[in-house]
């Protein structure tokens, strides 16, 4: 049975929300996801991601096949509709995700926890690359072509705020590394380890 407190992926929630509006075929889902900018919150980079998610939702009983048809010179298309169980699950997902502060285990904090294994100069180069990518992402959200009320772009506002904060923090760490306010060396690490060892035995 599908866990109702949260979807298996943001894409599952997006697809379920789309078919809650009206029955759709996969190509229509993909077009709507891109047109509404939902590809910024759900990963549709893999060609089969939408189809795999649809299959998962079907197995869970959250969507059903409404009809299958073929237009002239076009491939056969299957239209999906939401079930009552799907509507209930979507409501529970949305309500649960809005209040949840569930801890996520992202790559970036994990890498930060092992900075002493790298040279400070190498860290600066990688953080500069991260800063450039964050700048590009911020520019994309700042130039959204969608002219919609705030209600329909609230996730863009959140992503923009988080991205800006991430960028400002990364820039501050880069500055600290460049000026030497944050630095380390093999000698410093050995001295710190020796001092920490003495503290534990005292």
Tab-separated table of C-alpha atoms in Angstrom:
chain	number	residue	atom	x	y	z
A	1	UNK	CA	0.000	0.000	0.000
A	2	UNK	CA	1.297	3.459	-0.921
A	3	UNK	CA	2.389	5.627	1.963
A	4	UNK	CA	-0.109	8.484	1.964
A	5	UNK	CA	1.831	10.949	4.143
A	6	UNK	CA	4.154	11.929	1.302
A	7	UNK	CA	4.604	11.029	-2.376
A	8	UNK	CA	7.437	8.845	-3.573
A	9	UNK	CA	8.658	11.806	-5.620
A	10	UNK	CA	7.634	15.395	-6.372
A	11	UNK	CA	6.819	14.220	-9.903
A	12	UNK	CA	4.185	11.814	-8.532
A	13	UNK	CA	2.501	14.708	-6.764
A	14	UNK	CA	2.663	16.929	-9.864
A	15	UNK	CA	1.147	14.269	-12.135
A	16	UNK	CA	-1.591	13.477	-9.642
A	17	UNK	CA	-2.407	17.185	-9.323
A	18	UNK	CA	-2.594	17.552	-13.114
A	19	UNK	CA	-5.020	14.669	-13.596
A	20	UNK	CA	-7.053	15.994	-10.664
A	21	UNK	CA	-7.771	19.015	-12.895
A	22	UNK	CA	-8.794	16.909	-15.896
A	23	UNK	CA	-7.927	13.576	-17.556
A	24	UNK	CA	-4.654	13.751	-19.502
A	25	UNK	CA	-2.366	11.582	-21.614
A	26	UNK	CA	1.392	11.456	-20.822
A	27	UNK	CA	2.413	13.840	-23.599
A	28	UNK	CA	-0.141	16.359	-22.361
A	29	UNK	CA	1.252	15.992	-18.852
A	30	UNK	CA	4.791	16.666	-20.056
A	31	UNK	CA	3.676	19.738	-22.015
A	32	UNK	CA	1.761	21.135	-19.063
A	33	UNK	CA	4.631	20.483	-16.653
A	34	UNK	CA	6.995	22.523	-18.853
A	35	UNK	CA	4.467	25.249	-19.667
A	36	UNK	CA	3.784	25.832	-15.978
A	37	UNK	CA	7.420	25.669	-14.919
A	38	UNK	CA	6.838	22.585	-12.776
A	39	UNK	CA	9.998	21.036	-14.230
A	40	UNK	CA	11.814	23.237	-11.711
A	41	UNK	CA	10.332	21.310	-8.801
A	42	UNK	CA	9.978	17.855	-10.373
A	43	UNK	CA	12.667	15.929	-12.232
A	44	UNK	CA	11.505	15.153	-15.769
A	45	UNK	CA	14.997	14.998	-17.259
A	46	UNK	CA	14.854	11.247	-17.866
A	47	UNK	CA	12.724	10.394	-20.932
A	48	UNK	CA	10.758	7.642	-19.176
A	49	UNK	CA	10.295	9.388	-15.822
A	50	UNK	CA	6.690	10.424	-16.499
A	51	UNK	CA	5.724	6.945	-17.729
A	52	UNK	CA	7.393	5.220	-14.773
A	53	UNK	CA	5.616	7.536	-12.346
A	54	UNK	CA	2.274	6.919	-14.072
A	55	UNK	CA	2.800	3.164	-13.727
A	56	UNK	CA	3.517	3.574	-10.023
A	57	UNK	CA	0.388	5.659	-9.500
A	58	UNK	CA	-1.686	3.075	-11.378
A	59	UNK	CA	-0.335	0.206	-9.283
A	60	UNK	CA	-1.222	2.180	-6.153
A	61	UNK	CA	-4.779	2.680	-7.422
A	62	UNK	CA	-4.459	6.467	-7.504
A	63	UNK	CA	-5.120	6.840	-11.252
A	64	UNK	CA	-6.958	4.760	-13.834
A	65	UNK	CA	-7.031	4.518	-17.601
A	66	UNK	CA	-10.002	6.494	-18.875
A	67	UNK	CA	-9.619	5.809	-22.590
A	68	UNK	CA	-7.158	4.914	-25.324
A	69	UNK	CA	-7.399	6.484	-28.778
A	70	UNK	CA	-5.401	7.072	-31.912
A	71	UNK	CA	-5.496	10.156	-34.132
A	72	UNK	CA	-4.563	9.959	-37.786
A	73	UNK	CA	-0.774	9.660	-38.294
A	74	UNK	CA	-0.203	9.902	-34.529
A	75	UNK	CA	0.762	7.215	-32.014
A	76	UNK	CA	-1.842	5.680	-29.752
A	77	UNK	CA	-2.502	7.731	-26.619
A	78	UNK	CA	-3.782	6.614	-23.238
A	79	UNK	CA	-5.716	9.119	-21.146
A	80	UNK	CA	-5.533	8.807	-17.350
A	81	UNK	CA	-7.933	10.070	-14.696
A	82	UNK	CA	-7.653	10.360	-10.934
A	83	UNK	CA	-9.479	7.961	-8.616
A	84	UNK	CA	-11.191	8.817	-5.341
A	85	UNK	CA	-8.259	7.215	-3.545
A	86	UNK	CA	-5.990	9.456	-5.617
A	87	UNK	CA	-7.855	12.615	-4.581
A	88	UNK	CA	-7.616	11.578	-0.942
A	89	UNK	CA	-3.914	10.795	-1.260
A	90	UNK	CA	-3.186	14.097	-3.009
A	91	UNK	CA	-4.878	16.054	-0.219
A	92	UNK	CA	-2.929	14.152	2.437
A	93	UNK	CA	0.353	14.588	0.559
A	94	UNK	CA	-0.092	18.326	0.185
A	95	UNK	CA	-1.163	18.918	3.785
A	96	UNK	CA	1.608	16.710	5.153
A	97	UNK	CA	4.361	18.240	3.021
A	98	UNK	CA	3.404	21.806	3.961
A	99	UNK	CA	3.933	21.165	7.664
A	100	UNK	CA	6.762	18.605	7.523
A	101	UNK	CA	10.335	19.484	8.439
A	102	UNK	CA	11.574	15.982	7.691
A	103	UNK	CA	15.363	15.846	7.562
A	104	UNK	CA	16.801	15.271	4.114
A	105	UNK	CA	20.285	13.897	3.539
A	106	UNK	CA	21.616	16.044	0.715
A	107	UNK	CA	25.033	15.729	-0.927
A	108	UNK	CA	26.242	19.260	-0.205
A	109	UNK	CA	26.115	19.211	3.634
A	110	UNK	CA	27.684	15.741	3.579
A	111	UNK	CA	30.613	17.012	1.487
A	112	UNK	CA	31.016	20.076	3.733
A	113	UNK	CA	31.452	17.806	6.747
A	114	UNK	CA	34.645	16.368	5.202
A	115	UNK	CA	36.350	19.544	3.955
A	116	UNK	CA	39.587	18.712	5.851
A	117	UNK	CA	40.184	15.890	3.354
A	118	UNK	CA	40.588	18.487	0.572
A	119	UNK	CA	42.967	21.355	-0.060
A	120	UNK	CA	41.461	24.810	0.625
A	121	UNK	CA	42.329	25.911	-2.942
A	122	UNK	CA	40.364	22.988	-4.398
A	123	UNK	CA	37.389	23.835	-2.193
A	124	UNK	CA	37.428	27.434	-3.433
A	125	UNK	CA	37.343	26.286	-7.068
A	126	UNK	CA	34.397	23.978	-6.460
A	127	UNK	CA	32.469	26.543	-4.456
A	128	UNK	CA	33.053	29.112	-7.199
A	129	UNK	CA	31.558	26.636	-9.672
A	130	UNK	CA	28.585	26.124	-7.342
A	131	UNK	CA	28.134	29.894	-7.046
A	132	UNK	CA	28.021	30.255	-10.839
A	133	UNK	CA	25.349	27.557	-11.091
A	134	UNK	CA	23.325	29.201	-8.329
A	135	UNK	CA	23.596	32.540	-10.121
A	136	UNK	CA	22.265	30.935	-13.299
A	137	UNK	CA	19.420	29.268	-11.420
A	138	UNK	CA	18.544	32.555	-9.735
A	139	UNK	CA	18.550	34.359	-13.071
A	140	UNK	CA	16.146	31.751	-14.466
A	141	UNK	CA	13.653	32.240	-11.654
A	142	UNK	CA	13.984	36.040	-11.788
A	143	UNK	CA	13.082	36.055	-15.490
A	144	UNK	CA	10.120	33.681	-15.410
A	145	UNK	CA	7.963	34.282	-18.504
A	146	UNK	CA	4.821	33.313	-16.608
A	147	UNK	CA	2.517	36.220	-15.787
A	148	UNK	CA	0.330	34.704	-13.095
A	149	UNK	CA	-1.011	35.740	-9.681
A	150	UNK	CA	1.336	35.095	-6.763
A	151	UNK	CA	-0.760	32.103	-5.660
A	152	UNK	CA	0.284	30.152	-8.758
A	153	UNK	CA	3.968	31.065	-8.503
A	154	UNK	CA	4.460	30.692	-4.760
A	155	UNK	CA	6.865	27.754	-5.212
A	156	UNK	CA	9.003	29.944	-7.515
A	157	UNK	CA	9.143	32.545	-4.755
A	158	UNK	CA	10.318	29.939	-2.249
A	159	UNK	CA	12.943	28.476	-4.603
A	160	UNK	CA	14.220	31.969	-5.400
A	161	UNK	CA	14.511	32.853	-1.688
A	162	UNK	CA	16.330	29.617	-0.807
A	163	UNK	CA	18.644	29.897	-3.837
A	164	UNK	CA	19.537	33.484	-2.978
A	165	UNK	CA	20.349	32.515	0.623
A	166	UNK	CA	22.443	29.560	-0.606
A	167	UNK	CA	24.359	31.820	-2.987
A	168	UNK	CA	25.030	34.457	-0.324
A	169	UNK	CA	26.345	31.818	2.098
A	170	UNK	CA	28.578	30.189	-0.527
A	171	UNK	CA	30.002	33.593	-1.476
A	172	UNK	CA	30.760	34.321	2.203
A	173	UNK	CA	32.640	31.021	2.598
A	174	UNK	CA	34.602	31.686	-0.607
A	175	UNK	CA	35.566	35.089	0.769
A	176	UNK	CA	36.646	33.564	4.087
A	177	UNK	CA	38.765	30.989	2.269
A	178	UNK	CA	40.410	33.599	0.048
A	179	UNK	CA	41.270	35.893	2.975
A	180	UNK	CA	42.456	33.065	5.221
A	181	UNK	CA	39.747	33.515	7.861
A	182	UNK	CA	38.855	29.904	7.109
A	183	UNK	CA	41.774	27.641	6.279
A	184	UNK	CA	43.590	24.474	7.288
A	185	UNK	CA	46.727	22.541	6.521
A	186	UNK	CA	48.080	19.082	7.275
A	187	UNK	CA	50.200	20.542	10.082
A	188	UNK	CA	47.217	22.392	11.576
A	189	UNK	CA	45.034	19.275	11.389
A	190	UNK	CA	47.720	17.142	13.067
A	191	UNK	CA	48.074	19.727	15.835
A	192	UNK	CA	44.319	19.886	16.334
A	193	UNK	CA	44.063	16.078	16.467
A	194	UNK	CA	46.862	15.927	19.046
A	195	UNK	CA	45.226	18.624	21.173
A	196	UNK	CA	41.824	16.921	20.943
A	197	UNK	CA	43.414	13.632	21.993
A	198	UNK	CA	44.922	15.288	25.076
A	199	UNK	CA	41.543	16.809	25.990
A	200	UNK	CA	39.890	13.375	25.917
A	201	UNK	CA	42.495	11.858	28.246
A	202	UNK	CA	42.582	14.687	30.762
